[in-house]
Tab-separated table of C-alpha atoms in Angstrom:
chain	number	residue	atom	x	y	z
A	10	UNK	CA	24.442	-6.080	2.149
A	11	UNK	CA	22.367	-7.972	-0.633
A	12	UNK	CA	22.123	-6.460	-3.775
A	13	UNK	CA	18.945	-5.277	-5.610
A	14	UNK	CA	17.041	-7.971	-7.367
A	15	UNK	CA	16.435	-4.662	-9.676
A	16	UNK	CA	19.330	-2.574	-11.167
A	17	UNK	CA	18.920	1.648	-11.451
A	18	UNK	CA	19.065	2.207	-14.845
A	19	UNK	CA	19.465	6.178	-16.570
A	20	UNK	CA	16.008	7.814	-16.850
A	21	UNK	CA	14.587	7.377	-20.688
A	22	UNK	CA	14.331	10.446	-22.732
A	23	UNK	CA	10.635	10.567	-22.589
A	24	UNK	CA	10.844	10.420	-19.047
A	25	UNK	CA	13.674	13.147	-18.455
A	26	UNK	CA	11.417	15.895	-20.489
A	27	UNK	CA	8.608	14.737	-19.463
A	28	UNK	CA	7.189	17.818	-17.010
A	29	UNK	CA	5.590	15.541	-14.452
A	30	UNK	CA	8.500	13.928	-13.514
A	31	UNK	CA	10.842	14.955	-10.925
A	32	UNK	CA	14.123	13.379	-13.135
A	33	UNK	CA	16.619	14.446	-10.721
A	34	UNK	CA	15.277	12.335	-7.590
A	35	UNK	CA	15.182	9.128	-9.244
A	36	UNK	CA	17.539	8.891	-11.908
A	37	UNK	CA	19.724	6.125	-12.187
A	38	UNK	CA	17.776	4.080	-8.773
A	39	UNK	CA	15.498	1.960	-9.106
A	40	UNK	CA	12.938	4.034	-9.494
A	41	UNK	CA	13.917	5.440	-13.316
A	42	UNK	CA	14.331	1.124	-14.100
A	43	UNK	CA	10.169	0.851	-12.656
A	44	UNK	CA	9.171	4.459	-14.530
A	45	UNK	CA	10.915	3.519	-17.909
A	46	UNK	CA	9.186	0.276	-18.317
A	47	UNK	CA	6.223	1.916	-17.514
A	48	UNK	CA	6.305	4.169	-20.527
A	49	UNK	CA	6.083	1.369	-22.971
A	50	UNK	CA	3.702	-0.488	-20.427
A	51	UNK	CA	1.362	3.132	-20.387
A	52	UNK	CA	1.632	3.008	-24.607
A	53	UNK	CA	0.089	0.044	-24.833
A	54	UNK	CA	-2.332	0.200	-22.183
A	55	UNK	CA	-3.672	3.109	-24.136
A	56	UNK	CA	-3.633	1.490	-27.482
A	57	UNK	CA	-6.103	-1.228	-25.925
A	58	UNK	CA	-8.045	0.843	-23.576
A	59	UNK	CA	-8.201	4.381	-25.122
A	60	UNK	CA	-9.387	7.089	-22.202
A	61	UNK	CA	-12.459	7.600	-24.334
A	62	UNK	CA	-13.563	4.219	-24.168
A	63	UNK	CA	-14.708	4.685	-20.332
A	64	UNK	CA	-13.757	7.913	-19.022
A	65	UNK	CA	-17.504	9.035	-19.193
A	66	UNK	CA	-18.534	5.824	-17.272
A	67	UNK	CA	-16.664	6.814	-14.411
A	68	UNK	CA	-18.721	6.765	-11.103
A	69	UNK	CA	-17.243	8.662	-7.943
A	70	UNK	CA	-16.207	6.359	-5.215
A	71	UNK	CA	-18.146	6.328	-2.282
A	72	UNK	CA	-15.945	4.949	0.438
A	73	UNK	CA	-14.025	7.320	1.897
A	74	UNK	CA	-10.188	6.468	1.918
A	75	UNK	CA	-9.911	9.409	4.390
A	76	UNK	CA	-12.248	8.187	7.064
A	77	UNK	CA	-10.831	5.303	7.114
A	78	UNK	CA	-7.457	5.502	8.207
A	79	UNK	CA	-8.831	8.365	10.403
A	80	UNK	CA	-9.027	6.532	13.716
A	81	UNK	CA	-7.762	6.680	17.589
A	82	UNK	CA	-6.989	3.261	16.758
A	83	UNK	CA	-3.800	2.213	14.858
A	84	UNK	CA	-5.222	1.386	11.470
A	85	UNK	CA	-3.838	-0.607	8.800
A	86	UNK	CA	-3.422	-1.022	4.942
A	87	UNK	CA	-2.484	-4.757	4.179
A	88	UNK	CA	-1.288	-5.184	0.651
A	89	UNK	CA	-2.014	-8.082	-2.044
A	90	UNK	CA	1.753	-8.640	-3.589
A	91	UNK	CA	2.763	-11.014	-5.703
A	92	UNK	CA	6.161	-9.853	-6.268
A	93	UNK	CA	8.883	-7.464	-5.577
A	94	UNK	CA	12.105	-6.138	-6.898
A	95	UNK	CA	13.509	-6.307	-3.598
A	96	UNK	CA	12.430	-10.060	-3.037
A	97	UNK	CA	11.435	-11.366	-6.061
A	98	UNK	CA	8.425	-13.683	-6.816
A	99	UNK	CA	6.615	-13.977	-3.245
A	100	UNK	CA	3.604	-15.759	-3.484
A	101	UNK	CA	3.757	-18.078	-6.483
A	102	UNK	CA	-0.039	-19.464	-6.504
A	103	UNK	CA	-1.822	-15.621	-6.039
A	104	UNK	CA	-5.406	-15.554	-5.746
A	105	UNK	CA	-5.809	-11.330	-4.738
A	106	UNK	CA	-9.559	-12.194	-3.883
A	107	UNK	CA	-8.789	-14.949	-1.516
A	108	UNK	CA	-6.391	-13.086	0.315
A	109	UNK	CA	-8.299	-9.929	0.412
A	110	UNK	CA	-11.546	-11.893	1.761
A	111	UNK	CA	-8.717	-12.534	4.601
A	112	UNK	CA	-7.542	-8.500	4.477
A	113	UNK	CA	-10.803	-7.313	5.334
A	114	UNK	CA	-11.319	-8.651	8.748
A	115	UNK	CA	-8.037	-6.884	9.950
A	116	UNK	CA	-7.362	-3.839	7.487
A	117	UNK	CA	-8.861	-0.667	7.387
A	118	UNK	CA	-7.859	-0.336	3.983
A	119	UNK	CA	-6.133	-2.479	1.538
A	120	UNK	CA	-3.518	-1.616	-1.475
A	121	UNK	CA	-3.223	-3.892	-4.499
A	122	UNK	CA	-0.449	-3.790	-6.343
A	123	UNK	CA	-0.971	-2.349	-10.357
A	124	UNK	CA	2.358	-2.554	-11.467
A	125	UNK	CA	2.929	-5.683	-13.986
A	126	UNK	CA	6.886	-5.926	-14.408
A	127	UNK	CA	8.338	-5.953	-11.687
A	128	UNK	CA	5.628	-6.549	-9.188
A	129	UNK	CA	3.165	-8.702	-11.503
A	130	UNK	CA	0.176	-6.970	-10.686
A	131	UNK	CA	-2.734	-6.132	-12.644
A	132	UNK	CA	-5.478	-3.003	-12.642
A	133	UNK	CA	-7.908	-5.815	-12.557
A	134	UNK	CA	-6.754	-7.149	-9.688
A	135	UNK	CA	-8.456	-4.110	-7.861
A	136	UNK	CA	-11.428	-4.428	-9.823
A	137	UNK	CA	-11.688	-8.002	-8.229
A	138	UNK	CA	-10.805	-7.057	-4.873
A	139	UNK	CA	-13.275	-4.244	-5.078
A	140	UNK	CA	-15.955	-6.185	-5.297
A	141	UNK	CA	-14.898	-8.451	-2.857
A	142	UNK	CA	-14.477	-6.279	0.106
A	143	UNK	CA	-16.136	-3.062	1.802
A	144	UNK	CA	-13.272	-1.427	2.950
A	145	UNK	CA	-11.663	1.265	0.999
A	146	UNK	CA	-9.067	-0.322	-2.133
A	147	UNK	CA	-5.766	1.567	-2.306
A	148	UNK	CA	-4.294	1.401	-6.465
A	149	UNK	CA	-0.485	0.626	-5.816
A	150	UNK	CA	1.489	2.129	-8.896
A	151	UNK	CA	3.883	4.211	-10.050
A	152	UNK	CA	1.737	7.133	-11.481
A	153	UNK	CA	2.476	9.943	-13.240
A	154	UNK	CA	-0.048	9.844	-16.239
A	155	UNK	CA	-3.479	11.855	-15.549
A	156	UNK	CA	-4.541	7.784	-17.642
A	157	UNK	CA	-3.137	6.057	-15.178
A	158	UNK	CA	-5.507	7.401	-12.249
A	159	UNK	CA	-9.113	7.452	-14.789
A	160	UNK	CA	-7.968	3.545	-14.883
A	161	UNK	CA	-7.371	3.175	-11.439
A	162	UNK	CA	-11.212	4.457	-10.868
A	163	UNK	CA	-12.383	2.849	-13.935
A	164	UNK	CA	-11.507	-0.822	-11.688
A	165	UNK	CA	-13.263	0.869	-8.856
A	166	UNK	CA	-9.840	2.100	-6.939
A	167	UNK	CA	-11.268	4.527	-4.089
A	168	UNK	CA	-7.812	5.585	-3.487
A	169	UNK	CA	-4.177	6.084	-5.172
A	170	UNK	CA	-0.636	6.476	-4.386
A	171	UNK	CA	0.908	9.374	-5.293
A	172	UNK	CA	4.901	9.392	-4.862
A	173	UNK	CA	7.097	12.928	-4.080
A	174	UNK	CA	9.959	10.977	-5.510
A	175	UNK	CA	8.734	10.842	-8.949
A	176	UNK	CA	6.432	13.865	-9.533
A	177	UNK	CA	6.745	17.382	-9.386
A	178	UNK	CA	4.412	19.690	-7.036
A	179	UNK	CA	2.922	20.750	-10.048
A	180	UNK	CA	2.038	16.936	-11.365
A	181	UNK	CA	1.237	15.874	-7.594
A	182	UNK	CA	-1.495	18.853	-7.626
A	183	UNK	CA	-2.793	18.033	-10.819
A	184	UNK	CA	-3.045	14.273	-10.431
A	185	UNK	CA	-4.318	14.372	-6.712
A	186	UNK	CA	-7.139	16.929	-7.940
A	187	UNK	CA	-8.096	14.434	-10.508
A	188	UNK	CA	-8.026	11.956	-7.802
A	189	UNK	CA	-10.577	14.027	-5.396
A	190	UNK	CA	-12.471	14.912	-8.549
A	191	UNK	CA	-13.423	11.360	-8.961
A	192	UNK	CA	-13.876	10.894	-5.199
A	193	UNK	CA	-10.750	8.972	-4.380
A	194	UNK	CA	-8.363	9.933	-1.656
A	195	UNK	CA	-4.437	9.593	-1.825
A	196	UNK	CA	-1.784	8.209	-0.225
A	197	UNK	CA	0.908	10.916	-0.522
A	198	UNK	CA	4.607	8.750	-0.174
A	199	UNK	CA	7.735	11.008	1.100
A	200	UNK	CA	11.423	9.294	2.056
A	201	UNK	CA	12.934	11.868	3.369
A	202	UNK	CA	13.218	15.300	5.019
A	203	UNK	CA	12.648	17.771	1.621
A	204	UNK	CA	9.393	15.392	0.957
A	205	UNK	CA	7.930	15.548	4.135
A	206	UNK	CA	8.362	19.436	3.645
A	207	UNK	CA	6.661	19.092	0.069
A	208	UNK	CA	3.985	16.713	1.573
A	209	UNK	CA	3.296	19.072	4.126
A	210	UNK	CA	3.410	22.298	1.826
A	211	UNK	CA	1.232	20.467	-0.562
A	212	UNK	CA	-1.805	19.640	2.384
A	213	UNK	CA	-1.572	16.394	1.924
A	214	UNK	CA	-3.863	14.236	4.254
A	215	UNK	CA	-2.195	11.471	4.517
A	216	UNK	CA	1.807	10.828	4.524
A	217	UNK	CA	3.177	7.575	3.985
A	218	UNK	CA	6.692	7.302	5.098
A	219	UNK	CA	8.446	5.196	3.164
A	220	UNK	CA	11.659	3.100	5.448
A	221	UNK	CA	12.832	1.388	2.020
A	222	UNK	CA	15.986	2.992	0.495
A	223	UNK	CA	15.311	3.476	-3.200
A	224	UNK	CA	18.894	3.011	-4.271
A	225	UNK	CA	19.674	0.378	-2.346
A	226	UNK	CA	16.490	-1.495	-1.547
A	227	UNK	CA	17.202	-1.680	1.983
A	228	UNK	CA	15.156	-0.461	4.736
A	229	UNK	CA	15.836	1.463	7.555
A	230	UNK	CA	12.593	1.424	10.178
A	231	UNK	CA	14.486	4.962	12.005
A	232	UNK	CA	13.137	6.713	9.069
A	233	UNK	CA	9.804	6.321	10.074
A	234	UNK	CA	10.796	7.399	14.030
A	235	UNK	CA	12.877	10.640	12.570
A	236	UNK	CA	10.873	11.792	9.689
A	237	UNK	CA	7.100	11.914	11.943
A	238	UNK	CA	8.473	14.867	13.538
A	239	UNK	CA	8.322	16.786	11.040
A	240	UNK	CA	4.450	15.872	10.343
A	241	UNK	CA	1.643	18.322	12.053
A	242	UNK	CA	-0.672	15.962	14.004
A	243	UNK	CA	-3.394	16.833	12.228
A	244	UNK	CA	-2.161	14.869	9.335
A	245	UNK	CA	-2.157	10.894	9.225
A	246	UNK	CA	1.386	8.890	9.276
A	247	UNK	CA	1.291	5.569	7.818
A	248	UNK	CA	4.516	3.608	8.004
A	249	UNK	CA	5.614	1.833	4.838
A	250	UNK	CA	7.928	-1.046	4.253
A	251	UNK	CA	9.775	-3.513	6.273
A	252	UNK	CA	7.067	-4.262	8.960
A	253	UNK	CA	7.295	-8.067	10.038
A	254	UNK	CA	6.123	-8.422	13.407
A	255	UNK	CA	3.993	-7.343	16.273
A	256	UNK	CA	6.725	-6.568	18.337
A	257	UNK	CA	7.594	-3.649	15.509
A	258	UNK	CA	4.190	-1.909	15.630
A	259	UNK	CA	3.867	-1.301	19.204
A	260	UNK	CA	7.479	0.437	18.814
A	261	UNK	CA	6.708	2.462	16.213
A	262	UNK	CA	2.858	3.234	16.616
A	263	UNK	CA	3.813	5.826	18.938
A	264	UNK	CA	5.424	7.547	15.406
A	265	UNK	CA	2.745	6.504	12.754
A	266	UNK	CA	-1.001	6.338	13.398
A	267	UNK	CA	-0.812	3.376	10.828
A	268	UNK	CA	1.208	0.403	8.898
A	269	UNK	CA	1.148	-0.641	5.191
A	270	UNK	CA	2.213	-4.271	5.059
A	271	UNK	CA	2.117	-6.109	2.460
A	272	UNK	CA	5.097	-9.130	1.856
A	273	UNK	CA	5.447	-10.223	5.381
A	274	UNK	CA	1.912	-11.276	5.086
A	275	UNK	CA	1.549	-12.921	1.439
A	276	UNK	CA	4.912	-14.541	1.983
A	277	UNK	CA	3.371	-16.540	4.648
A	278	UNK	CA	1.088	-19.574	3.664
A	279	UNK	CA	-1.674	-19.157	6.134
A	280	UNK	CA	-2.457	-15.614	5.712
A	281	UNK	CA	-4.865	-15.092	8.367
A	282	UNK	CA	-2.200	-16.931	11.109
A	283	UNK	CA	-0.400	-14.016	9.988
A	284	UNK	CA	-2.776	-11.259	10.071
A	285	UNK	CA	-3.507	-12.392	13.874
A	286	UNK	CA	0.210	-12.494	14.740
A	287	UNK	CA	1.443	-9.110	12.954
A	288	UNK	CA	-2.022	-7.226	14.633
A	289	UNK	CA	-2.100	-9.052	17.821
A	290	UNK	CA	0.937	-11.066	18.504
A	291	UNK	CA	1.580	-14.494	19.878
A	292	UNK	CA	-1.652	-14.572	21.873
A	293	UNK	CA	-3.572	-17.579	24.221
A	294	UNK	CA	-6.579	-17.910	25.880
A	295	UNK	CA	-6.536	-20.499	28.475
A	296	UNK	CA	-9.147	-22.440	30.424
A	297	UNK	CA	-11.376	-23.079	26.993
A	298	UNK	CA	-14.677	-25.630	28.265
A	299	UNK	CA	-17.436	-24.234	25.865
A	300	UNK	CA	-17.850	-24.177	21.948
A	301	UNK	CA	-18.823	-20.720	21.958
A	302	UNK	CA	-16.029	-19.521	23.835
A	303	UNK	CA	-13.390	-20.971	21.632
A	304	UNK	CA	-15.616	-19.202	18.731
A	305	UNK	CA	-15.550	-16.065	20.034
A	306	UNK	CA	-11.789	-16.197	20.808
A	307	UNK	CA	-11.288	-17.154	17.083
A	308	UNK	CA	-13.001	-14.236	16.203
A	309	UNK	CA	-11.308	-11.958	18.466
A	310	UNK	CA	-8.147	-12.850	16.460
A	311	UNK	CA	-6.596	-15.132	19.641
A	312	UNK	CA	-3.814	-17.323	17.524
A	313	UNK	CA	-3.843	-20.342	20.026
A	314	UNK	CA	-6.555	-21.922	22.936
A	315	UNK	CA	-6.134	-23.988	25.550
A	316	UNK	CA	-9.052	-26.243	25.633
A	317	UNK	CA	-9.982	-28.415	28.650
A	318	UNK	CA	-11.524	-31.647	27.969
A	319	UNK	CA	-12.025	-33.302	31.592
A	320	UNK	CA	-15.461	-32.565	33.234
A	321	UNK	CA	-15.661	-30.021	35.993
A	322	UNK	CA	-11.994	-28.715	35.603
């Protein structure tokens, strides 16, 4: 087994009184390493954007996060990442807008990554991506600061991630309120049984079922096959972490109704090769004679033609 890129570290003292946060799940993983860096992260953030600066600016989304992962088709949330504590720097030349121009011709939805130490990410990022793109923009952070979701909105997020892990019911409540209050939806995260429960208990729409291990980093795709079960069906299961390949969603969309994928797709260089491959597999149309038809194949996502050249054949 590899170890972490990122060592668990004890949770700060601002962090272990701090009522929001649910100390005992993640102290000492990797988790309390993230959330403690984010404390002096949220400090300054606040020093050079005070809440009062925009917070009456705010405008209520107006794509719905909810409708669009609700589908009888298997939707999916493809992620801009530069970096991970698991992996490290992915994508060393990262350009969110160009790959989200890519994003929206496949995803439903698509996260961006907030988080600047250990996953170099930026608010702005979704600000740029926004504005971009139609579909709905997912804020990817570790949040449990009522600031941190007015910013996410304030760079036009239409959505958030809220984490069981690291907040209480209490926090989760307030901050997905606030959420819904400025017309974005959530993305509720649970990794194991007692958060499904919570999840559940706490009507959230949408459950993302998280296969990474946050002590050890490691993923385990039978979390996502053992933990659905315990989800009503009238709630939506999206499947995060450690999908690579085609072959992995048709095994596992009959236990999520979606994917959120994010570094098996910016590791790659030609992101849209791998947008075609991880939505549609290795697929070929054969027989190709007319301009049009290898157009519309490339547009129905077909990764490879067989064109025929000689007359008549």
């Amino acid at each position: 087994m590899s170890e972490p890129r990122t060592k668990g570290q004890p949770l700060c003292d601002a962090l272990r009184s701090n009522p929001r946060i649910n100390a005992a799940s993640i102290d000492g993983n990797v988790l309390s390493t993230i959330l403690n860096a984010k404390v002096d992260w949220l400090f300054r953030k606040q020093q050079e954007l005070p809440l009062d600066s925009f917070k009456d600016t705010l405008k209520k989304s107006e794509r719905s996060f909810y409708d669009a992962l609700t589908s009888d088709r298997t939707v999916f949330i493809l992620e801009c990442k530069k970096a991970s504590p698991s992996k490290g720097l992915i994508r060393p030349v990262f350009d969110p807008v160009e790959i989200a121009s890519v994003y929206r011709k496949y995803a439903s939805a698509i996260s961006v990554l907030a988080d600047e130490p250990f996953f170099q990410g930026r608010y702005e990022y979704i600000a740029d991506v926004s504005a971009a793109v139609d579909v709905p923009v997912l804020c990817k952070d570790f949040i449990f600061d009522p600031y941190q979701v007015y910013l996410a909105r304030h760079n036009r997020a239409d959505a958030v991630l809220l984490m069981l892990s690291v907040l209480t019911d209490e926090a989760y409540t307030e901050l997905r309120d606030l959420a819904h209050s400025l017309g974005m939806g959530v993305l509720t995260e649970a990794s194991h049984e007692d958060e499904i429960a919570r999840a559940i208990k706490l009507n959230a729409r949408i459950v993302g079922i998280n296969n990474r291990n946050l002590r050890t980093l490691t993923v385990d795709l039978n979390q996502v096959r053992t933990l659905s079960a315990l989800v009503p069906d009238d709630r939506v299961i999206i499947s995060e972490s450690g999908i690579y390949t085609h072959d992995e969603v048709l095994n596992l969309r009959h236990y999520a109704d979606g994917f959120l994928v994010g570094s098996s797709l910016t590791s790659e260089p030609d992101i849209e090769r791998a947008c075609r491959r991880l939505i549609y597999g290795e697929n070929k149309v054969c027989g190709i004679t007319r301009v049009e038809d290898a157009v519309a194949s490339d547009e129905a996502g077909i990764l490879y033609n067989g064109l025929i050249f000689a007359e008549k054949s």
